[in-house]
XYZ file of C-alpha atoms in Angstrom:
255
model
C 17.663 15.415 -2.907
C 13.988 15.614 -3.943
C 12.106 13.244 -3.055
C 10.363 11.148 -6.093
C 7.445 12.681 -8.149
C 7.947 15.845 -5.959
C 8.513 18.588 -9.115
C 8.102 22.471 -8.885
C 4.908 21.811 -10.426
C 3.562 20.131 -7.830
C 5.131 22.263 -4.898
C 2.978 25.316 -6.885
C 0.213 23.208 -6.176
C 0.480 22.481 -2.684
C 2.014 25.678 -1.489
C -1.120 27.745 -1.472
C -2.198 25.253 1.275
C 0.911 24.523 2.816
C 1.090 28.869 3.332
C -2.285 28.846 4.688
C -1.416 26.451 7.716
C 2.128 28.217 8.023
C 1.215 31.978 8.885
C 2.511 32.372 12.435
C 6.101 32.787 13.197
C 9.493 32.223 10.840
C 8.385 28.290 11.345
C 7.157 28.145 7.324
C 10.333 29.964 5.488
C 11.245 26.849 4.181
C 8.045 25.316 3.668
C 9.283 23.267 0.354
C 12.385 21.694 2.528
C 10.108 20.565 4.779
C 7.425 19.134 2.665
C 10.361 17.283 0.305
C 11.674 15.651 4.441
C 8.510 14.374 5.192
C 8.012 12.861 1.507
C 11.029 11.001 1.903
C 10.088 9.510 4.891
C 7.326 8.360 3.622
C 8.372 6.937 0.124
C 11.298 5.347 1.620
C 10.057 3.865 4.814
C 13.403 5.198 6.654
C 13.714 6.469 10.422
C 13.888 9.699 10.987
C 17.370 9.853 12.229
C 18.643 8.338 8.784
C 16.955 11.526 6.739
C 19.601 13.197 4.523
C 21.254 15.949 5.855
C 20.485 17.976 2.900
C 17.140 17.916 3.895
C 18.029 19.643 7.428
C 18.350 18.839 10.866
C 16.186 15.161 11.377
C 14.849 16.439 15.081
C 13.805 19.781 13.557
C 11.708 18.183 10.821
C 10.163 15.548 13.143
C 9.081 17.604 15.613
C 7.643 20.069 13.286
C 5.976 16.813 11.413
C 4.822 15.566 14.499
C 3.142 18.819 15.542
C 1.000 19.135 12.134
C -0.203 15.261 13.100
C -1.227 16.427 16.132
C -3.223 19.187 15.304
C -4.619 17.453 12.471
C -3.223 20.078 9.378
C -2.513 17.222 7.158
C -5.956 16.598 7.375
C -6.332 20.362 6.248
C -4.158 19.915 3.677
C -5.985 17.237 1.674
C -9.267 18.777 2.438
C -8.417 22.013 0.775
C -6.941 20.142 -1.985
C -9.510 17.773 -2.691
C -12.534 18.117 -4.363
C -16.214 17.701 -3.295
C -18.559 15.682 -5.494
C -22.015 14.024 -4.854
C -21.200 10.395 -6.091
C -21.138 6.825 -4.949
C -19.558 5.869 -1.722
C -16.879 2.845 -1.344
C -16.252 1.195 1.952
C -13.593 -1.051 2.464
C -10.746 -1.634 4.844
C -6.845 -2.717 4.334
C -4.369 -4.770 6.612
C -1.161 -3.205 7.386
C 1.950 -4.858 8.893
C 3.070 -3.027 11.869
C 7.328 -3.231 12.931
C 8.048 -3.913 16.666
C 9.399 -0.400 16.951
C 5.661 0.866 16.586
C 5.381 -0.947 19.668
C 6.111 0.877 23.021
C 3.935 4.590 22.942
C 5.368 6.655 25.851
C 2.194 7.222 28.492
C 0.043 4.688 26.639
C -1.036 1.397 28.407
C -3.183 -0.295 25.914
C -2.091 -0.584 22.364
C -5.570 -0.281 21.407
C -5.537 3.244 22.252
C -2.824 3.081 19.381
C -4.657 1.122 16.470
C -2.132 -1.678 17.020
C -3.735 -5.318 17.506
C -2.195 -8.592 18.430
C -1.691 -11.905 16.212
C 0.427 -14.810 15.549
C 2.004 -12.773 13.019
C 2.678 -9.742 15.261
C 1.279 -6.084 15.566
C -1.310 -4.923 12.820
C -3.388 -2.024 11.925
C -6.668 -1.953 10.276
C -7.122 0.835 8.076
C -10.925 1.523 7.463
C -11.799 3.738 4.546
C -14.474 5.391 2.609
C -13.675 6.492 -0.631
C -15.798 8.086 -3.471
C -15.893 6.336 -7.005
C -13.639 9.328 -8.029
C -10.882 8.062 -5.645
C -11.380 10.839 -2.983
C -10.887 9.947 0.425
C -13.511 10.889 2.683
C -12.977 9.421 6.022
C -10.556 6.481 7.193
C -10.320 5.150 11.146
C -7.775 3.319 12.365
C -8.265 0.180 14.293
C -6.043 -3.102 15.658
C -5.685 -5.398 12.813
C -8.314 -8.101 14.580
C -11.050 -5.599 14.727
C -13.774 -6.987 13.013
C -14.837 -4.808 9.693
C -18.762 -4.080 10.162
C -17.463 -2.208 14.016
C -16.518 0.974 11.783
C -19.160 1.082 9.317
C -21.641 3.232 10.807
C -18.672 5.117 11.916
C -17.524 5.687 8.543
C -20.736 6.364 7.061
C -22.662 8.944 9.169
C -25.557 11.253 8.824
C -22.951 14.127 7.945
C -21.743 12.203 4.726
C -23.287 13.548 1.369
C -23.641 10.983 -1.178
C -25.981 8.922 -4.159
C -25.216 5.123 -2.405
C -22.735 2.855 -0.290
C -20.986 -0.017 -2.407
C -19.187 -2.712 -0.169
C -18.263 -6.174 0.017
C -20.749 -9.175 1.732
C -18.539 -8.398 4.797
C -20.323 -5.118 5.371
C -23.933 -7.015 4.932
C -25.227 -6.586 8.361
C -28.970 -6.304 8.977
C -28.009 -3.074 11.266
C -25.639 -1.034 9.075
C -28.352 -1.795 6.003
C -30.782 -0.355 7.676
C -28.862 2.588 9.230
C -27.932 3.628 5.478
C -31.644 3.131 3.828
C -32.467 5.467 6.513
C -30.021 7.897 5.550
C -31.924 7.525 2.076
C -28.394 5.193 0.552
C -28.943 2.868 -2.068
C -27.558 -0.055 -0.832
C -25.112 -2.053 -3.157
C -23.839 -4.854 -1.200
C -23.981 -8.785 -1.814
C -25.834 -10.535 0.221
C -23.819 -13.296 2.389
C -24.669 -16.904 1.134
C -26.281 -18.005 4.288
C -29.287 -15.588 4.113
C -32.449 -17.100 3.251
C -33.437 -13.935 1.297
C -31.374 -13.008 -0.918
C -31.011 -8.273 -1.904
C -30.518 -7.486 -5.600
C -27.997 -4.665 -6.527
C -27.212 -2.988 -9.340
C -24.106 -4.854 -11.101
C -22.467 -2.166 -12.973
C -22.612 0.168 -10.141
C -20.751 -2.720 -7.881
C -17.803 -2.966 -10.298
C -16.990 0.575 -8.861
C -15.769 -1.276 -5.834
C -12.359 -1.656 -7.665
C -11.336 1.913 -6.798
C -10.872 1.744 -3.383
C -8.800 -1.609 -3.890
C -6.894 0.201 -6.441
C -6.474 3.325 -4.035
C -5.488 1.514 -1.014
C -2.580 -0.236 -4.049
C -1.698 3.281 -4.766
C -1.198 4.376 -0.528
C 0.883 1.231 -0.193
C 3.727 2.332 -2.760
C 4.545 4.305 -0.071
C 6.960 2.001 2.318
C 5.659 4.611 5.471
C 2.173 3.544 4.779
C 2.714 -0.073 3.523
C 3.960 -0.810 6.481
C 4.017 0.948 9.690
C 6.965 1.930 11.457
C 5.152 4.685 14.021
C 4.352 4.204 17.632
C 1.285 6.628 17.942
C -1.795 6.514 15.436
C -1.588 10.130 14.977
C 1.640 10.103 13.423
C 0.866 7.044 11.430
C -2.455 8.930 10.583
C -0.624 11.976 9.214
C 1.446 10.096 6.590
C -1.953 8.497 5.504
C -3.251 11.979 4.687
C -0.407 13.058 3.339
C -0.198 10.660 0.237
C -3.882 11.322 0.117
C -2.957 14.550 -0.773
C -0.147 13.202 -3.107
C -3.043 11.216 -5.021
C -4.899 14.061 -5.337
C -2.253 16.215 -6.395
C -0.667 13.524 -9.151
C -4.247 13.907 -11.233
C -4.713 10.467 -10.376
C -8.408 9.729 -11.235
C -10.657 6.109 -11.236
């Protein structure tokens, strides 16, 4: 009933940090169960009422799912299993098909406040990201999928964010976020957009890191709960996000 590419070897792994946010209560005797449940929600895509029975009762495990989202431990969870390195930065963002049953948040009247946007094509998210050449993720808003890119950048990369430069595409070439990052002392390796009249020289090699993040964003999207998203509040959508984070991490996948 395991859930793909879950092994003992990787529950020996994550336990350590999965016991650390479990401490109060009976709630984490079956802290493996749990973990395989949410896994196979999010490699298959499924609802939560079609999750095996094997795997327990489908309320108990969304509710105690939706509770970690809340209080942001999945966020815990990849931090403590994620490394920290002083590197180059990687900013991109990543369109993601939203299902009209994400539609319809109980208490919500805008689906902004949901990171679900409007199109001919339907409901979207935007998922912003800054990654480190080493494939860590670092920090990743969530926006409608018509949100322009260059609204999260400064967001993304703040004054709190240790690191040796910021590589992006022309779409992040505004005159404002350059200048926010030389003056967080950033080198600054992004293409100029054809209509400026001067034109910024960057450092080729270091650019062709900008592959990573495309190739990490590939790697989120084999899950079918983060290819596509099926949730009807961001911070549920959000926690599956983190969670295959913390897959990535934990599969010794490296750029």
């Amino acid at each position: 009933m395991a859930a793909r590419g879950l092994g003992v070897g990787w529950w020996v792994q994550l336990q350590g940090g999965v016991r650390a946010l479990t401490r109060r209560g009976p709630k984490g005797t079956d802290d493996h169960r749990f973990v395989q449940a949410v896994f196979w929600v999010l490699r298959t895509g499924a609802p939560w009422r079609d999750l095996p029975r094997g795997f327990g009762k489908w309320s108990t495990v969304y509710r105690r799912y939706r509770r970690w989202a809340v209080a942001g431990r999945w966020e815990a969870l990849r931090r403590t299993l994620e490394e920290q390195q002083r590197c180059y930065l990687l900013i991109d963002r990543t369109i993601v098909k939203a299902h009209p049953h994400a539609a319809g948040a109980l208490n919500k009247g805008e689906t902004a406040e949901e990171a679900l946007g409007r199109s001919r094509g339907g409901f979207s998210t935007k998922l912003h990201a800054l990654v480190t050449e080493h494939g860590r993720f670092v920090r990743y808003p969530l926006t409608g999928g018509e949100v322009n890119d260059i609204t999260q950048a400064k967001q993304l990369v703040s004054n709190d964010i240790d690191g040796t430069g910021v590589v992006g595409d022309r779409a992040y070439d505004s005159n404002e976020f350059i200048s926010h990052l030389e003056e967080l002392d950033f080198e600054v390796v992004i293409p100029t957009r054809a209509n400026r009249v001067v034109s910024r020289s960057i450092d080729a090699e270091v650019y062709r890191r900008r592959n990573v993040i495309e190739r990490w964003f590939g790697g989120l999207k084999q899950f079918r709960g983060i290819a596509r998203r099926y949730d009807k509040t961001q911070s549920s959508y959000r926690g599956f996000v983190r969670l295959g984070a913390s897959q990535r991490a934990l599969s010794g996948w490296r750029a």
